[in-house]
Structures are given as structure tokens and as C-alpha cells.
Short mmCIF file of C-alpha atoms in Angstrom, two decimals:
data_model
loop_
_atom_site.label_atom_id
_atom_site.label_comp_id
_atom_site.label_asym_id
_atom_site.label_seq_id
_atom_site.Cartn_x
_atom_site.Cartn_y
_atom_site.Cartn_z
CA UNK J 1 0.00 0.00 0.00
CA UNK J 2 3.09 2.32 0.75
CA UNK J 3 4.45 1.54 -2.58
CA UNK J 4 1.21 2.65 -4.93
CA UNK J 5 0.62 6.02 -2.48
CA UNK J 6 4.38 6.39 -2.96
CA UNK J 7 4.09 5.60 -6.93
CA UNK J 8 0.72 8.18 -6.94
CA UNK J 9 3.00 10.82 -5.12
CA UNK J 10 6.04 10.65 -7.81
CA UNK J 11 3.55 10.34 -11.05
CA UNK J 12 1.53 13.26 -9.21
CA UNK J 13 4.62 15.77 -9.27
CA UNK J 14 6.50 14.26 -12.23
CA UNK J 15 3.15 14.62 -14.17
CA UNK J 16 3.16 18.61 -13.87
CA UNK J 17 5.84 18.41 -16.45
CA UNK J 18 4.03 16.84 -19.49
CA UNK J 19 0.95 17.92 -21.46
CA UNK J 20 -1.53 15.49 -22.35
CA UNK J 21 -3.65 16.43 -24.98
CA UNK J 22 -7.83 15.90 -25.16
CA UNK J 23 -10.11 15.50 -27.90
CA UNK J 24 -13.53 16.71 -29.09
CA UNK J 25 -15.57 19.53 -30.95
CA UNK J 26 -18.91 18.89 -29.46
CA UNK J 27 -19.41 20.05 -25.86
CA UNK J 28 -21.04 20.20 -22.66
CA UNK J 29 -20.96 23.88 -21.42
CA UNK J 30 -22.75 23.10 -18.40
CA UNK J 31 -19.82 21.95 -16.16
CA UNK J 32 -17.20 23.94 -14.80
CA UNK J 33 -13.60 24.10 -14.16
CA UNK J 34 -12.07 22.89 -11.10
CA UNK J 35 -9.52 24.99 -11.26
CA UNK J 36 -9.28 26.80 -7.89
CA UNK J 37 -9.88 30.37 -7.24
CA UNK J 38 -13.31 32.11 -6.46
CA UNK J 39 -14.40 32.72 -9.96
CA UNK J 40 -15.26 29.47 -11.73
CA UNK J 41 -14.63 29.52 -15.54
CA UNK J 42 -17.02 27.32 -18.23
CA UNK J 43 -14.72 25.03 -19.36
CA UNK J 44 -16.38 22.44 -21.66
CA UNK J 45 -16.77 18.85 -21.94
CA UNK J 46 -15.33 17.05 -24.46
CA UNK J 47 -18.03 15.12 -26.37
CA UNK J 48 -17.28 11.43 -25.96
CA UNK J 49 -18.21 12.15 -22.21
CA UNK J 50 -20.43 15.12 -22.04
CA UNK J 51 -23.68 12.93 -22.51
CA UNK J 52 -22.34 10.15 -19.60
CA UNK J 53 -24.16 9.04 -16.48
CA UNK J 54 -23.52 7.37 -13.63
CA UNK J 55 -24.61 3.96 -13.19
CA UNK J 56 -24.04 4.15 -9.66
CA UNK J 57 -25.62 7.23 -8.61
CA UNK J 58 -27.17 7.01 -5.18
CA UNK J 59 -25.95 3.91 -4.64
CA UNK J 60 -24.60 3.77 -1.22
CA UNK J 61 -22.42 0.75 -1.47
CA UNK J 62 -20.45 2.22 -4.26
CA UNK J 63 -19.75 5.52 -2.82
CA UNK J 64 -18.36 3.22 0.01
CA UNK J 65 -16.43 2.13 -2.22
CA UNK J 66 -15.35 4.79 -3.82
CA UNK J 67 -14.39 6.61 -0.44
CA UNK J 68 -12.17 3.93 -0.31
CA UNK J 69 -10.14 4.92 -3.55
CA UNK J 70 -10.82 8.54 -2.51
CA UNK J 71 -8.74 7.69 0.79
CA UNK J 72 -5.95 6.21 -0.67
CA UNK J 73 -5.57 7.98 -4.14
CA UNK J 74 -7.02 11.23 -4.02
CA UNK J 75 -6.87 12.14 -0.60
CA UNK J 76 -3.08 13.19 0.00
CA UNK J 77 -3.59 16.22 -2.47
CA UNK J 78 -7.45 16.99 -2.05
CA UNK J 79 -7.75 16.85 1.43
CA UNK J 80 -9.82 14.14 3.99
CA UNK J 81 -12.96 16.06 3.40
CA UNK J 82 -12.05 16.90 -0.19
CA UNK J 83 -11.58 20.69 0.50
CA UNK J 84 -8.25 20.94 -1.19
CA UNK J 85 -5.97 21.12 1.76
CA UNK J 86 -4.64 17.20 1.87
CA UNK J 87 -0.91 17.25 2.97
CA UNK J 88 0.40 17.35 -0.60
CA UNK J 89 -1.70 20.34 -1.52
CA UNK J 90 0.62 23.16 -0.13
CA UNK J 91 3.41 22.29 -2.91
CA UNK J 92 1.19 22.15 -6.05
CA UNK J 93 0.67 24.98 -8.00
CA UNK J 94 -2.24 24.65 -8.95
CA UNK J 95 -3.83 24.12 -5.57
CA UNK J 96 -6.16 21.41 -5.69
CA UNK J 97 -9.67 22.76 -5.65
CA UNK J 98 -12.94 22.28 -2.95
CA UNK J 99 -14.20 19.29 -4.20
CA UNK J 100 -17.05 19.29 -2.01
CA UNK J 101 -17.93 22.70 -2.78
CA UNK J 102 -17.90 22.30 -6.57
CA UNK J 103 -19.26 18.80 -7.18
CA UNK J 104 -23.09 19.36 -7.45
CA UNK J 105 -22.75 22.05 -10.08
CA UNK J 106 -20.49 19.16 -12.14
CA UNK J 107 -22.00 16.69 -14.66
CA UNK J 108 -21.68 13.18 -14.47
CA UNK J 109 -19.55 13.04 -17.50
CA UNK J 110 -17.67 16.05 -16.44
CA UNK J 111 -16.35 14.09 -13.04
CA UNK J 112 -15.54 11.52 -15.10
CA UNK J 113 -13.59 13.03 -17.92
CA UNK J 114 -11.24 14.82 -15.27
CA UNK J 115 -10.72 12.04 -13.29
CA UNK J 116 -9.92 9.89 -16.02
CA UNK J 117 -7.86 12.19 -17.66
CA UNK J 118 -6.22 13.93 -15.10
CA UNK J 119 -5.47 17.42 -15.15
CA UNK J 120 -2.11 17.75 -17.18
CA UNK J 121 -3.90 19.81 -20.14
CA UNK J 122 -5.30 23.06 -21.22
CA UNK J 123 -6.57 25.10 -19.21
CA UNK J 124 -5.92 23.13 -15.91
CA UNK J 125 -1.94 22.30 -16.17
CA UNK J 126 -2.41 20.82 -12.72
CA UNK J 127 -0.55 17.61 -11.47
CA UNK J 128 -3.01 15.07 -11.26
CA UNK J 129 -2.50 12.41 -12.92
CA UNK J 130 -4.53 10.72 -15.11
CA UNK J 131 -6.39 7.52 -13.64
CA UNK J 132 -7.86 5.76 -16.70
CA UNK J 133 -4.69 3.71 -16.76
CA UNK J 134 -4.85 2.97 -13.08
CA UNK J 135 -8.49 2.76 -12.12
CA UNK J 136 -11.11 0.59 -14.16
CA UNK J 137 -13.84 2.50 -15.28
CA UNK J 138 -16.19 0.84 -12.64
CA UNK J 139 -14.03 2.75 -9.94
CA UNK J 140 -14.04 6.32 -11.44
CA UNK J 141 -17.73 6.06 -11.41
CA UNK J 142 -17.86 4.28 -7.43
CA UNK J 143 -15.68 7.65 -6.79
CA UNK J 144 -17.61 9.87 -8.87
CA UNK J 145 -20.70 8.47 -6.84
CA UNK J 146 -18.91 9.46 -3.45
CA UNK J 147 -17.78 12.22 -4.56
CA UNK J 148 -21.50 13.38 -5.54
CA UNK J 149 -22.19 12.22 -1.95
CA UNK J 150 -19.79 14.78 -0.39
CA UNK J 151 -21.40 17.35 -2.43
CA UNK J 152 -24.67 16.22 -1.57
#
């Protein structure tokens, strides 16, 4: 367990160096950033996610589940409660935002798109890393669906 939070850690800071790129016209204009800061900007959803939903919405056992990935992936950066202030957080530039504050204004397919693609593009040049090569795609929605609990 020492070795993947480790592993996270390095890919987390290593990752601010590189520039992944993202694809899609069509878009969802309904989410935004997660950027932090006070003023949220519209950032838009690429298409091949913009019309997703959650199959797990509400569902209590998966957001168990997905605190549990929260805890050991996320947290370190965003913070126990999600807030942005995890022990990481005070040497990334960006800071990570306040997850809880932000997540009920966020689509489904929003959530899903930045935590499967991590944050190493335009405009959000942040560290995280992207988790589509990490997590199956059954636990970025269990922490989508806790993360939509926080923000309840």
C-alpha cells in the first residue's frame, strides 16, 4: 500500500511536467472548471463524455467504495474532506480545488472526464494524474458516486 501512495505521489509531481492532450468539438458547457480560485470559468466537456451518467448514482455501497479509492488515491492532495488542503496540496501549484464545494454544479460526464484524464492539459496544467490507466472505469464512477455524496 506504501508503494502505490508512494508511486501516486512521484507520477503526481512528475506529471506537472508533461501535457496530455484531449479531444472533441462537441461540448457540454454546463460543467465547470475545477480549477481553484473564487471565480469558476465554463470550461467544456469534451463530447465522448459530455452525454455520460452514472450507473451508480445514489448507490450507497459504491460511494463506500469509492471513499475507499478517494482515501488512498485522491486524498493526499485533495484533502480528507475533499476541500483541497490534503498534505500534498501546499506544494502544487495549482492548488487542488474544494471538491465538495464544486461537485453538485459538475456533470456526471464532467467528473468523469477529469478524473480519467487527469489534469495535465489546457486550461488546468495541474498535477493530477490521469487515472484511466490505473483505475477501471467501474471505480471512477464508485468515486464519482462518493464524490457526488460529499457534495450532496
Amino acid at each position: 500500500m506504501a508503494k502505490l501512495y508512494s508511486l501516486m505521489m512521484i507520477m503526481a509531481f512528475l506529471g506537472g511536467f508533461g501535457l496530455t492532450a484531449c479531444t472533441g468539438n462537441e461540448a457540454d458547457t454546463s460543467s465547470l472548471d475545477l480549477t481553484p480560485g473564487p471565480v469558476a470559468t465554463q470550461v467544456e466537456t469534451p463530447a465522448e463524455f459530455a452525454g455520460m451518467t452514472n450507473p451508480f448514482s445514489a448507490d450507497s455501497m459504491a460511494a463506500s467504495e469509492g471513499k475507499t479509492i478517494y482515501q488512498t488515491n485522491c486524498a493526499s492532495c485533495h484533502g480528507e474532506s475533499a476541500r483541497g488542503d490534503g498534505p500534498a496540496a501546499t506544494s502544487l501549484d495549482p492548488k487542488p480545488p474544494d471538491l465538495a464545494e464544486k461537485v453538485s454544479t459538475l456533470t456526471d460526464g464532467y467528473l468523469y472526464w477529469r478524473i480519467s484524464e487527469g489534469g495535465m492539459m489546457e486550461p488546468f496544467h495541474s498535477a493530477m494524474p490521469a487515472w484511466k490507466t490505473i483505475l477501471s472505469e467501474e471505480q471512477i464512477w464508485q468515486l464519482v458516486t462518493y464524490l457526488q455524496e460529499l457534495g450532496g
